[in-house]
Amino acid sequence: MVTKTEESELKNLEIQVDNGGGGAWEYLSLVRKLKVRRSDKVLKHGLSILNDSKLRSKLGADEWTLYEQVAVAAMDCQCLDVAQDCTKALRKRFSESKRVGRLKAMLLEAKGSWEKAEKAYSSLLEDNPLDQIIHKRRVAMAKAQGNISGAIEWLNKYLEIFMADHDAWRELAEIYSSLQMYKQAAFCYEEVILAQPTVPLYHLAYADVLYTLGGLENVQTAKKYYASTIDLTGGKNTRALFGICLCTSAIAQLAKGKNKEDKEGSQLQSLAAKALERDYKQRAPDKLPQLTTALKSLTLSS
Amino acid sequence: MAEDLVLDTAIRDWVLIPLSVVMVLIGVLRHIVSKLLRSSQTPDIKIVREGQVMLRARNLRAAANFIPSKAFRARKLYYCNEENGLLFVPKGQATNPQAQMFSDPNMAMDMMKKNLSMIIPQTLTFAWVNFFFSGFVAAKIPFPLTQRFRSMLQNGIDLSTVDVSYVSSRSWYFLNLFGLRGLFSLILGEENAVDDTQRMMQMGGGFGFDPSKGLSVEKDNLDITQHDWALPNFEHHAEDVLKRVIS
């Protein structure tokens, strides 16, 4: 995850470069370092550097890194001729390079020739079975073709080797959620939380999945995770506030016959309701009556 | 015993500074040569996998209190299961990493190259120092030392009455050897080939990357870990946070 300072630095550089100030190369290096996806800007500014032969020669050896970065950005923006030119330039310079081979295969994938790309990726992986990027591209290709079960299979195989890659776990969790395989999604979200326990996004997603699974225990756990999201975001996350209200009413419904402790729950729910009302008053005052009726129905049904 | 010897400034100009400069230059040269000679290491898939397993187990231990206890227990079992747990390495199979490293020709060559690149410049420089810069007092150490250090620090000086604080250039060489490490990490970046002391420590304490032992260590650590679910506390915190937001 990108830190706040890095994000603000990136934004500043972006504004600066967009408005004609210098610093394009620093912006591109920062994008490369943080691995963020800003393909249109990278393409625009990268091409402006590459087309200007003076700036290009100033880069020296970094010129080829820039070629690679612009090629990938061009493929992302579907400017395939630009990507092909960059790949050709790289191929002329480094003819026997694995990285260039990878770019060629990615170009095939971008064009849509799936079988050829698949063959290219498999042969690249035979030479170098530990290239994470190629594994991930295979998963992405399966996903793009709509072959979700194939994507799951490839991703599982990838995770068998690289099981500490939390981004991959997150991707798997989202795929499972989209397929409504919530138990597996919960497992994957647990892995992600283990890797990065203080990111509220994952707590929220895990709570969503648990709430969707249903059942008294799951909903109680979900409520706890919504509470932790509120704690981690300082009460600003609207979805978590709604989650608390829904969970409390669901627990009350499910536990009607069991007569469990409900005094601590109601305080959290009333607090969350008040926070929601305040939030709506500030940001969307015309929706406030809808909110109050919805909340009232929740408390009534509990 | 406590006389103050006045050392000629020429010593400083012609001994201390050139010696340091030469050591820095030799270090840089070694770094460049090692970069040129370095063969690309293709890591074995098994080793990568084991490294990742250890990372995952360590994450589990670190953040165990953030997931529900059922999930934690299920994972603990998955890792530490006696028959097919992830971290379990049967006794016979525990590959002795030393033997493995020597049997793999690439790695053996690599290690030999690294060792040579460390030993040869050190030996040569030491011999050079001894040949050219021996037989006189080179510097004075600012703090007093006991007589024990005499043989170590005053090697070329054959006077037994000189204070032990006055040392020969050999000790300046050793001082530089250990002290320039910081300078090299500034000039050459973190991973430089001149980090002898680091490698010496590594070799002294057993081989650095130790897959089989690492796994059983992780397994023991995981066995001990207790699960203390932190989420209920979060609920109370959330209440406080909301109270503050509303007020």
Coordinates of C-alpha atoms in Angstrom, one line a residue:
Chain A
M1 CA 0.0 0.0 0.0
V2 CA 1.2 3.5 -0.7
T3 CA 1.7 5.7 2.2
K4 CA 0.1 9.1 2.6
T5 CA 3.2 11.1 2.0
E6 CA 4.0 9.1 -1.1
E7 CA 0.5 9.7 -2.4
S8 CA 0.7 13.4 -1.8
E9 CA 4.1 13.6 -3.5
L10 CA 2.7 11.7 -6.4
K11 CA -0.2 14.0 -6.7
N12 CA 2.0 17.1 -6.6
L13 CA 4.3 15.8 -9.2
E14 CA 1.3 14.9 -11.4
I15 CA -0.1 18.4 -11.2
Q16 CA 3.2 19.9 -11.8
V17 CA 3.9 17.8 -14.9
D18 CA 0.4 18.2 -16.2
N19 CA 0.6 21.9 -16.1
G20 CA 3.8 22.1 -18.1
G21 CA 6.4 22.3 -15.4
G22 CA 9.3 20.0 -15.6
G23 CA 9.8 16.8 -13.6
A24 CA 8.4 14.3 -16.0
W25 CA 11.2 11.8 -15.4
E26 CA 10.8 12.1 -11.6
Y27 CA 7.1 11.5 -11.9
L28 CA 7.7 8.4 -14.1
S29 CA 10.3 7.0 -11.7
L30 CA 8.0 7.5 -8.7
V31 CA 5.2 5.8 -10.6
R32 CA 7.5 2.9 -11.3
K33 CA 8.7 2.7 -7.7
L34 CA 5.2 2.7 -6.2
K35 CA 3.8 0.4 -8.9
V36 CA 0.7 2.5 -9.3
R37 CA -1.4 2.3 -12.4
R38 CA -1.4 5.7 -14.2
S39 CA -1.1 4.4 -17.7
D40 CA -2.6 7.4 -19.6
K41 CA -0.3 9.9 -17.9
V42 CA 2.7 7.6 -18.2
L43 CA 2.0 7.2 -21.8
K44 CA 1.6 10.9 -22.5
H45 CA 4.7 12.1 -20.6
G46 CA 6.8 9.1 -21.4
L47 CA 6.2 9.5 -25.1
S48 CA 7.0 13.2 -24.8
I49 CA 10.4 12.3 -23.4
L50 CA 11.1 9.5 -25.8
N51 CA 10.2 11.5 -28.9
D52 CA 12.5 14.3 -27.9
S53 CA 16.0 13.0 -28.8
K54 CA 17.8 15.4 -26.5
L55 CA 15.9 14.4 -23.4
R56 CA 16.2 10.8 -24.4
S57 CA 20.0 10.9 -24.7
K58 CA 20.1 12.6 -21.3
L59 CA 18.6 9.5 -19.7
G60 CA 21.4 7.3 -20.7
A61 CA 20.9 3.7 -19.6
D62 CA 17.5 4.5 -18.0
E63 CA 16.2 5.0 -21.6
W64 CA 15.4 1.3 -21.9
T65 CA 13.6 1.2 -18.6
L66 CA 11.5 4.0 -19.9
Y67 CA 10.8 2.1 -23.1
E68 CA 9.6 -0.8 -21.1
Q69 CA 7.4 1.4 -18.8
V70 CA 5.9 3.2 -21.8
A71 CA 5.3 -0.1 -23.6
V72 CA 3.3 -1.5 -20.7
A73 CA 1.3 1.7 -20.3
A74 CA 0.6 1.8 -24.1
M75 CA -0.8 -1.8 -23.9
D76 CA -2.9 -0.7 -21.0
C77 CA -4.4 2.1 -23.0
Q78 CA -4.7 -0.1 -26.1
C79 CA -2.3 2.0 -28.2
L80 CA -0.8 -1.1 -29.7
D81 CA 1.3 0.6 -32.3
V82 CA 3.1 2.6 -29.7
A83 CA 3.7 -0.6 -27.7
Q84 CA 4.9 -2.4 -30.8
D85 CA 7.4 0.4 -31.6
C86 CA 8.8 0.4 -28.1
T87 CA 9.1 -3.4 -28.0
K88 CA 10.9 -3.3 -31.4
A89 CA 13.4 -0.7 -30.1
L90 CA 14.0 -2.9 -27.0
R91 CA 14.4 -6.0 -29.1
K92 CA 17.0 -4.3 -31.3
R93 CA 19.0 -3.5 -28.3
F94 CA 18.5 -6.6 -26.2
S95 CA 17.7 -9.4 -28.5
E96 CA 18.0 -12.3 -26.1
S97 CA 16.4 -10.9 -23.1
K98 CA 13.8 -12.5 -20.9
R99 CA 12.2 -9.2 -20.1
V100 CA 11.8 -8.4 -23.8
G101 CA 10.3 -11.9 -24.4
R102 CA 7.9 -11.1 -21.7
L103 CA 6.9 -7.8 -23.3
K104 CA 6.4 -9.6 -26.6
A105 CA 4.1 -12.1 -25.0
M106 CA 2.2 -9.3 -23.3
L107 CA 1.8 -7.6 -26.7
L108 CA 0.2 -10.8 -28.0
E109 CA -2.1 -10.8 -25.0
A110 CA -3.0 -7.1 -25.6
K111 CA -3.9 -7.9 -29.2
G112 CA -6.2 -10.6 -28.1
S113 CA -4.4 -13.6 -29.6
W114 CA -4.9 -15.7 -26.5
E115 CA -3.5 -19.1 -27.6
K116 CA -0.3 -17.5 -28.9
A117 CA 0.1 -15.5 -25.8
E118 CA -0.6 -18.6 -23.7
K119 CA 2.1 -20.6 -25.5
A120 CA 4.6 -17.7 -25.2
Y121 CA 3.9 -17.5 -21.4
S122 CA 4.3 -21.2 -20.9
S123 CA 7.6 -21.4 -22.7
L124 CA 8.9 -18.4 -20.7
L125 CA 7.8 -20.0 -17.5
E126 CA 9.7 -23.2 -18.4
D127 CA 12.9 -21.3 -18.6
N128 CA 12.2 -19.3 -15.5
P129 CA 9.5 -20.8 -13.3
L130 CA 9.9 -18.1 -10.6
D131 CA 8.8 -15.1 -12.6
Q132 CA 5.9 -13.7 -10.7
I133 CA 4.8 -11.3 -13.3
I134 CA 4.3 -14.0 -15.9
H135 CA 2.2 -16.1 -13.5
K136 CA 0.1 -13.1 -12.8
R137 CA -0.4 -12.3 -16.5
R138 CA -1.6 -15.8 -17.0
V139 CA -4.2 -15.4 -14.3
A140 CA -5.2 -12.0 -15.8
M141 CA -5.5 -13.5 -19.3
A142 CA -7.8 -16.3 -18.0
K143 CA -9.9 -13.7 -16.2
A144 CA -10.1 -11.5 -19.3
Q145 CA -11.3 -14.4 -21.4
G146 CA -14.1 -15.0 -18.8
N147 CA -12.6 -18.3 -17.7
I148 CA -13.0 -17.6 -14.0
S149 CA -12.4 -21.1 -12.9
G150 CA -9.2 -21.3 -14.9
A151 CA -8.1 -18.0 -13.3
I152 CA -8.8 -19.5 -9.9
E153 CA -6.8 -22.6 -10.8
W154 CA -3.8 -20.6 -12.0
L155 CA -4.0 -18.3 -9.0
N156 CA -4.1 -21.2 -6.6
K157 CA -1.0 -22.7 -8.3
Y158 CA 0.7 -19.4 -8.0
L159 CA -0.1 -19.1 -4.3
E160 CA 1.2 -22.6 -3.6
I161 CA 4.6 -21.3 -4.4
F162 CA 4.4 -17.6 -3.5
M163 CA 2.1 -17.9 -0.5
A164 CA 3.3 -14.7 1.2
D165 CA 2.0 -12.5 -1.7
H166 CA -0.9 -10.6 0.0
D167 CA -2.0 -8.9 -3.3
A168 CA -2.6 -12.3 -4.8
W169 CA -4.6 -13.4 -1.8
R170 CA -6.7 -10.3 -2.2
E171 CA -7.3 -10.9 -5.8
L172 CA -8.4 -14.5 -5.0
A173 CA -10.7 -13.2 -2.3
E174 CA -12.4 -10.8 -4.8
I175 CA -12.8 -13.6 -7.4
Y176 CA -14.4 -15.9 -4.8
S177 CA -16.7 -13.1 -3.7
S178 CA -17.8 -12.5 -7.2
L179 CA -18.6 -16.2 -7.5
Q180 CA -20.4 -16.2 -4.2
M181 CA -18.0 -18.7 -2.7
Y182 CA -18.0 -16.8 0.5
K183 CA -16.3 -19.4 2.8
Q184 CA -13.2 -19.4 0.6
A185 CA -13.3 -15.7 0.3
A186 CA -13.3 -15.4 4.1
F187 CA -10.3 -17.6 4.2
C188 CA -8.4 -15.4 1.7
Y189 CA -9.4 -12.2 3.5
E190 CA -8.1 -13.7 6.7
E191 CA -4.7 -14.2 5.0
V192 CA -4.7 -10.6 3.8
I193 CA -5.5 -9.4 7.3
L194 CA -2.7 -11.5 8.7
A195 CA -0.3 -9.9 6.3
Q196 CA -1.5 -6.3 6.9
P197 CA -3.5 -6.1 10.0
T198 CA -3.9 -2.4 10.2
V199 CA -5.4 -1.7 6.8
P200 CA -9.1 -1.0 7.5
L201 CA -10.1 -1.9 3.9
Y202 CA -9.5 -5.5 4.5
H203 CA -11.4 -5.6 7.8
L204 CA -14.3 -4.0 6.0
A205 CA -14.3 -6.5 3.2
Y206 CA -13.9 -9.4 5.7
A207 CA -16.9 -8.1 7.7
D208 CA -19.0 -7.8 4.5
V209 CA -18.2 -11.4 3.6
L210 CA -19.0 -12.7 7.1
Y211 CA -22.3 -10.7 7.2
T212 CA -23.2 -12.2 3.9
L213 CA -22.5 -15.7 5.1
G214 CA -25.0 -15.3 7.8
G215 CA -25.5 -17.3 11.0
L216 CA -25.3 -15.8 14.5
E217 CA -21.6 -16.4 15.1
N218 CA -20.6 -14.9 11.7
V219 CA -22.7 -11.9 12.1
Q220 CA -21.3 -11.3 15.6
T221 CA -17.8 -11.6 14.3
A222 CA -18.8 -9.3 11.4
K223 CA -20.0 -6.7 13.9
K224 CA -16.6 -6.8 15.6
Y225 CA -14.8 -6.3 12.4
Y226 CA -17.0 -3.4 11.4
A227 CA -16.1 -1.9 14.8
S228 CA -12.4 -2.4 14.2
T229 CA -12.9 -0.6 10.8
I230 CA -14.5 2.3 12.6
D231 CA -11.6 2.3 15.0
L232 CA -9.0 2.2 12.3
T233 CA -10.6 5.0 10.2
G234 CA -11.6 7.2 13.1
G235 CA -15.4 6.8 12.5
K236 CA -15.3 8.2 9.0
N237 CA -16.3 5.0 7.1
T238 CA -20.0 5.2 6.3
R239 CA -20.2 1.6 5.2
A240 CA -18.9 0.4 8.5
L241 CA -21.4 2.5 10.4
F242 CA -24.2 1.0 8.3
G243 CA -22.7 -2.4 8.9
I244 CA -22.9 -2.0 12.6
C245 CA -26.6 -1.0 12.5
L246 CA -27.4 -3.9 10.2
C247 CA -25.4 -6.4 12.3
T248 CA -27.0 -5.4 15.5
S249 CA -30.5 -5.8 14.2
A250 CA -29.6 -9.1 12.6
I251 CA -28.1 -10.4 15.8
A252 CA -31.2 -9.3 17.7
Q253 CA -33.4 -11.1 15.3
L254 CA -31.3 -14.3 15.3
A255 CA -30.9 -14.3 19.0
K256 CA -34.5 -13.6 19.8
G257 CA -35.0 -16.9 21.6
K258 CA -31.6 -17.0 23.2
N259 CA -31.7 -13.8 25.3
K260 CA -28.0 -13.0 25.1
E261 CA -26.3 -9.8 26.3
D262 CA -27.7 -7.0 24.3
K263 CA -27.0 -4.0 26.4
E264 CA -23.5 -3.4 25.0
G265 CA -24.6 -3.9 21.4
S266 CA -27.4 -1.3 21.6
Q267 CA -25.0 1.4 22.7
L268 CA -22.8 0.9 19.7
Q269 CA -25.8 0.8 17.4
S270 CA -27.2 4.1 18.7
L271 CA -23.8 5.7 18.5
A272 CA -23.4 4.5 14.9
A273 CA -26.9 5.7 14.0
K274 CA -26.1 9.2 15.5
A275 CA -22.8 9.3 13.6
L276 CA -24.6 8.4 10.4
E277 CA -27.2 11.0 10.8
R278 CA -24.5 13.6 11.5
D279 CA -22.6 12.5 8.4
Y280 CA -25.7 12.7 6.2
K281 CA -26.6 16.1 7.6
Q282 CA -23.2 17.4 6.5
R283 CA -22.9 15.7 3.2
A284 CA -26.3 14.8 1.8
P285 CA -29.0 16.6 3.8
D286 CA -31.8 15.9 1.3
K287 CA -31.3 12.2 1.9
L288 CA -31.6 12.5 5.7
P289 CA -35.3 11.6 6.0
Q290 CA -34.7 8.4 4.0
L291 CA -31.9 7.6 6.4
T292 CA -33.9 8.2 9.5
T293 CA -36.8 6.0 8.3
A294 CA -34.4 3.2 7.4
L295 CA -32.7 3.3 10.8
K296 CA -36.0 3.4 12.6
S297 CA -37.2 0.3 10.7
L298 CA -33.9 -1.4 11.7
T299 CA -34.4 -0.7 15.4
L300 CA -38.1 -1.6 15.2
S301 CA -37.4 -4.9 13.7
S302 CA -34.8 -5.8 16.3
Chain B
M1 CA 56.3 5.6 31.0
A2 CA 54.1 8.7 30.7
E3 CA 56.3 10.8 28.5
D4 CA 54.6 12.5 25.6
L5 CA 56.2 11.5 22.4
V6 CA 55.9 14.2 19.8
L7 CA 54.9 12.5 16.5
D8 CA 56.1 14.1 13.3
T9 CA 53.2 15.5 11.2
A10 CA 55.0 13.9 8.2
I11 CA 53.7 10.6 9.7
R12 CA 50.2 11.7 9.3
D13 CA 50.8 13.0 5.8
W14 CA 52.7 10.0 4.5
V15 CA 51.3 7.1 6.5
L16 CA 47.8 7.5 7.9
I17 CA 46.2 9.3 5.0
P18 CA 47.7 7.3 2.1
L19 CA 46.8 4.1 4.0
S20 CA 43.2 5.1 4.3
V21 CA 43.0 6.3 0.7
V22 CA 44.5 3.1 -0.5
M23 CA 42.1 1.0 1.4
V24 CA 39.1 2.9 0.1
L25 CA 40.3 2.5 -3.4
I26 CA 40.9 -1.2 -3.0
G27 CA 37.5 -1.6 -1.6
V28 CA 35.9 0.2 -4.5
L29 CA 37.9 -2.0 -6.9
R30 CA 36.8 -5.1 -5.2
H31 CA 33.2 -4.1 -5.3
I32 CA 33.4 -3.4 -9.1
V33 CA 35.2 -6.7 -9.7
S34 CA 32.8 -8.7 -7.7
K35 CA 29.9 -7.1 -9.6
L36 CA 31.5 -8.1 -12.9
L37 CA 32.2 -11.7 -11.7
R38 CA 28.9 -12.3 -10.1
S39 CA 27.1 -15.2 -11.8
S40 CA 23.3 -14.9 -11.8
Q41 CA 21.8 -17.0 -9.1
T42 CA 18.7 -18.8 -10.2
P43 CA 17.0 -19.6 -6.9
D44 CA 15.6 -23.0 -6.6
I45 CA 11.8 -23.2 -6.5
K46 CA 11.8 -25.3 -3.3
I47 CA 13.9 -22.7 -1.5
V48 CA 11.7 -19.9 -2.6
R49 CA 8.6 -21.8 -1.5
E50 CA 10.1 -22.5 1.9
G51 CA 11.1 -18.9 2.3
Q52 CA 7.5 -17.9 1.5
V53 CA 6.1 -20.5 3.9
M54 CA 8.3 -19.0 6.7
L55 CA 7.1 -15.5 5.8
R56 CA 3.5 -16.6 6.0
A57 CA 4.0 -18.4 9.3
R58 CA 5.7 -15.4 10.7
N59 CA 2.8 -13.2 9.6
L60 CA 0.4 -15.6 11.3
R61 CA 2.3 -15.3 14.5
A62 CA 2.6 -11.6 14.4
A63 CA -1.1 -10.8 13.6
A64 CA -2.7 -13.9 15.2
N65 CA -4.8 -11.7 17.4
F66 CA -6.6 -10.1 14.4
I67 CA -8.4 -13.2 13.1
P68 CA -11.1 -15.2 14.9
S69 CA -9.8 -18.0 17.1
K70 CA -11.4 -20.7 14.9
A71 CA -9.5 -19.5 11.9
F72 CA -6.3 -19.3 13.9
R73 CA -6.6 -22.8 15.2
A74 CA -7.3 -24.2 11.8
R75 CA -4.2 -22.5 10.4
K76 CA -2.1 -23.6 13.3
L77 CA -3.1 -27.2 12.7
Y78 CA -2.4 -26.8 9.0
Y79 CA 1.1 -25.6 9.7
C80 CA 2.1 -27.9 12.5
N81 CA 0.4 -31.1 11.7
E82 CA 2.7 -34.0 12.4
E83 CA 2.1 -35.7 9.1
N84 CA 1.7 -33.2 6.4
G85 CA 1.8 -29.8 8.0
L86 CA 3.5 -27.1 6.0
L87 CA 6.3 -26.5 8.5
F88 CA 7.0 -30.1 9.3
V89 CA 10.2 -31.5 8.0
P90 CA 10.8 -35.2 8.8
K91 CA 14.0 -35.8 10.7
G92 CA 15.8 -37.8 8.0
Q93 CA 15.0 -35.4 5.3
A94 CA 16.3 -32.3 7.0
T95 CA 18.8 -31.3 4.3
N96 CA 22.0 -30.3 5.8
P97 CA 22.4 -26.9 4.1
Q98 CA 26.1 -27.1 4.2
A99 CA 26.3 -30.3 2.2
Q100 CA 23.7 -29.0 -0.1
M101 CA 25.7 -25.8 -0.7
F102 CA 28.8 -27.7 -1.5
S103 CA 27.2 -30.2 -3.8
D104 CA 25.7 -27.5 -5.9
P105 CA 28.5 -26.5 -8.2
N106 CA 27.3 -23.1 -8.9
M107 CA 27.0 -22.1 -5.3
A108 CA 30.3 -23.6 -4.5
M109 CA 32.0 -21.6 -7.2
D110 CA 30.2 -18.5 -6.0
M111 CA 31.3 -18.9 -2.5
M112 CA 34.9 -19.6 -3.5
K113 CA 34.9 -16.5 -5.6
K114 CA 33.5 -14.5 -2.8
N115 CA 36.1 -15.9 -0.3
L116 CA 38.9 -15.3 -2.7
S117 CA 37.9 -11.8 -3.4
M118 CA 37.9 -11.2 0.3
I119 CA 41.0 -12.9 1.3
I120 CA 43.4 -11.9 -1.4
P121 CA 43.2 -8.1 -1.2
Q122 CA 43.3 -8.3 2.6
T123 CA 46.4 -10.4 2.6
L124 CA 48.1 -8.3 0.0
T125 CA 47.3 -5.1 1.7
F126 CA 48.4 -6.5 5.0
A127 CA 51.7 -7.6 3.6
W128 CA 52.2 -4.2 1.9
V129 CA 51.6 -2.4 5.2
N130 CA 54.0 -4.6 7.0
F131 CA 56.6 -4.2 4.5
F132 CA 56.5 -0.5 4.0
F133 CA 55.1 0.9 7.2
S134 CA 56.7 -1.0 10.0
G135 CA 59.3 -0.1 12.5
F136 CA 57.9 3.2 13.7
V137 CA 55.2 4.7 15.8
A138 CA 52.3 5.7 13.7
A139 CA 49.7 7.1 15.9
K140 CA 48.6 7.6 19.5
I141 CA 45.3 6.1 20.7
P142 CA 43.5 8.7 22.8
F143 CA 42.7 6.3 25.7
P144 CA 45.0 4.4 27.8
L145 CA 45.4 0.6 27.4
T146 CA 46.8 -2.2 29.4
Q147 CA 50.1 -4.0 28.7
R148 CA 48.3 -6.9 27.2
F149 CA 47.7 -5.0 24.0
R150 CA 51.3 -4.4 23.4
S151 CA 52.0 -7.4 21.3
M152 CA 49.0 -6.8 19.2
L153 CA 49.3 -3.1 18.5
Q154 CA 53.0 -2.4 18.7
N155 CA 54.2 -5.1 16.5
G156 CA 56.9 -3.4 14.6
I157 CA 58.1 -1.3 17.5
D158 CA 60.8 -3.1 19.4
L159 CA 60.9 -0.8 22.4
S160 CA 59.3 -2.2 25.5
T161 CA 59.1 1.1 27.4
V162 CA 57.0 3.0 25.0
D163 CA 53.4 3.6 26.2
V164 CA 50.9 1.1 24.8
S165 CA 48.9 4.0 23.5
Y166 CA 51.5 4.5 20.8
V167 CA 50.6 2.0 18.1
S168 CA 52.1 0.9 14.8
S169 CA 50.6 1.3 11.4
R170 CA 49.4 -2.3 11.5
S171 CA 46.8 -1.3 14.0
W172 CA 45.8 1.6 11.9
Y173 CA 45.2 -0.9 9.1
F174 CA 42.9 -3.0 11.2
L175 CA 41.1 0.1 12.4
N176 CA 40.5 1.1 8.8
L177 CA 39.4 -2.4 7.9
F178 CA 36.6 -2.4 10.3
G179 CA 35.8 1.3 10.3
L180 CA 35.5 1.9 6.6
R181 CA 32.5 -0.4 6.4
G182 CA 30.3 2.6 7.2
L183 CA 31.9 4.7 4.6
F184 CA 31.5 2.0 2.0
S185 CA 27.8 1.7 2.7
L186 CA 27.5 5.4 2.1
I187 CA 29.4 5.3 -1.2
L188 CA 28.4 2.0 -2.6
G189 CA 24.9 1.6 -1.3
E190 CA 23.8 -1.1 1.1
E191 CA 24.7 -4.4 -0.6
N192 CA 28.3 -4.0 -1.3
A193 CA 30.9 -6.7 -1.6
V194 CA 33.2 -5.1 0.8
D195 CA 31.1 -6.0 3.8
D196 CA 33.6 -8.4 5.1
T197 CA 32.7 -8.3 8.7
Q198 CA 29.1 -9.1 7.9
R199 CA 30.1 -12.1 5.9
M200 CA 32.5 -13.1 8.6
M201 CA 29.8 -13.0 11.1
Q202 CA 27.6 -15.0 8.8
M203 CA 30.1 -17.7 8.3
G204 CA 31.0 -17.8 12.0
G205 CA 27.4 -18.3 13.1
G206 CA 26.5 -21.1 10.6
F207 CA 25.2 -20.5 7.2
G208 CA 22.9 -17.6 6.9
F209 CA 19.9 -19.0 5.0
D210 CA 19.1 -22.3 6.7
P211 CA 15.8 -23.7 5.3
S212 CA 15.3 -26.8 7.3
K213 CA 16.3 -25.4 10.7
G214 CA 14.3 -22.3 9.9
L215 CA 11.2 -24.3 9.4
S216 CA 11.4 -26.2 12.6
V217 CA 12.1 -23.0 14.5
E218 CA 9.0 -21.5 13.0
K219 CA 7.0 -24.6 13.9
D220 CA 8.1 -24.4 17.5
N221 CA 7.4 -20.7 17.7
L222 CA 3.9 -21.3 16.2
D223 CA 3.2 -24.1 18.7
I224 CA 3.8 -21.8 21.5
T225 CA 1.7 -18.9 20.2
Q226 CA -1.5 -18.3 22.1
H227 CA -4.5 -16.7 20.6
D228 CA -5.8 -13.6 22.3
W229 CA -8.5 -12.1 20.2
A230 CA -8.0 -8.4 20.0
L231 CA -11.3 -7.7 18.3
P232 CA -13.5 -7.2 21.4
N233 CA -11.2 -4.4 22.5
F234 CA -11.7 -2.8 19.1
E235 CA -15.4 -2.8 19.7
H236 CA -14.9 -0.7 22.9
H237 CA -12.5 1.6 21.0
A238 CA -15.0 2.1 18.3
E239 CA -17.6 3.2 20.8
D240 CA -15.2 5.7 22.2
V241 CA -14.3 6.9 18.7
L242 CA -17.9 7.3 17.8
K243 CA -18.7 9.2 21.0
R244 CA -15.9 11.6 20.1
V245 CA -17.2 12.0 16.6
I246 CA -20.7 12.8 17.7
S247 CA -19.8 15.2 20.4

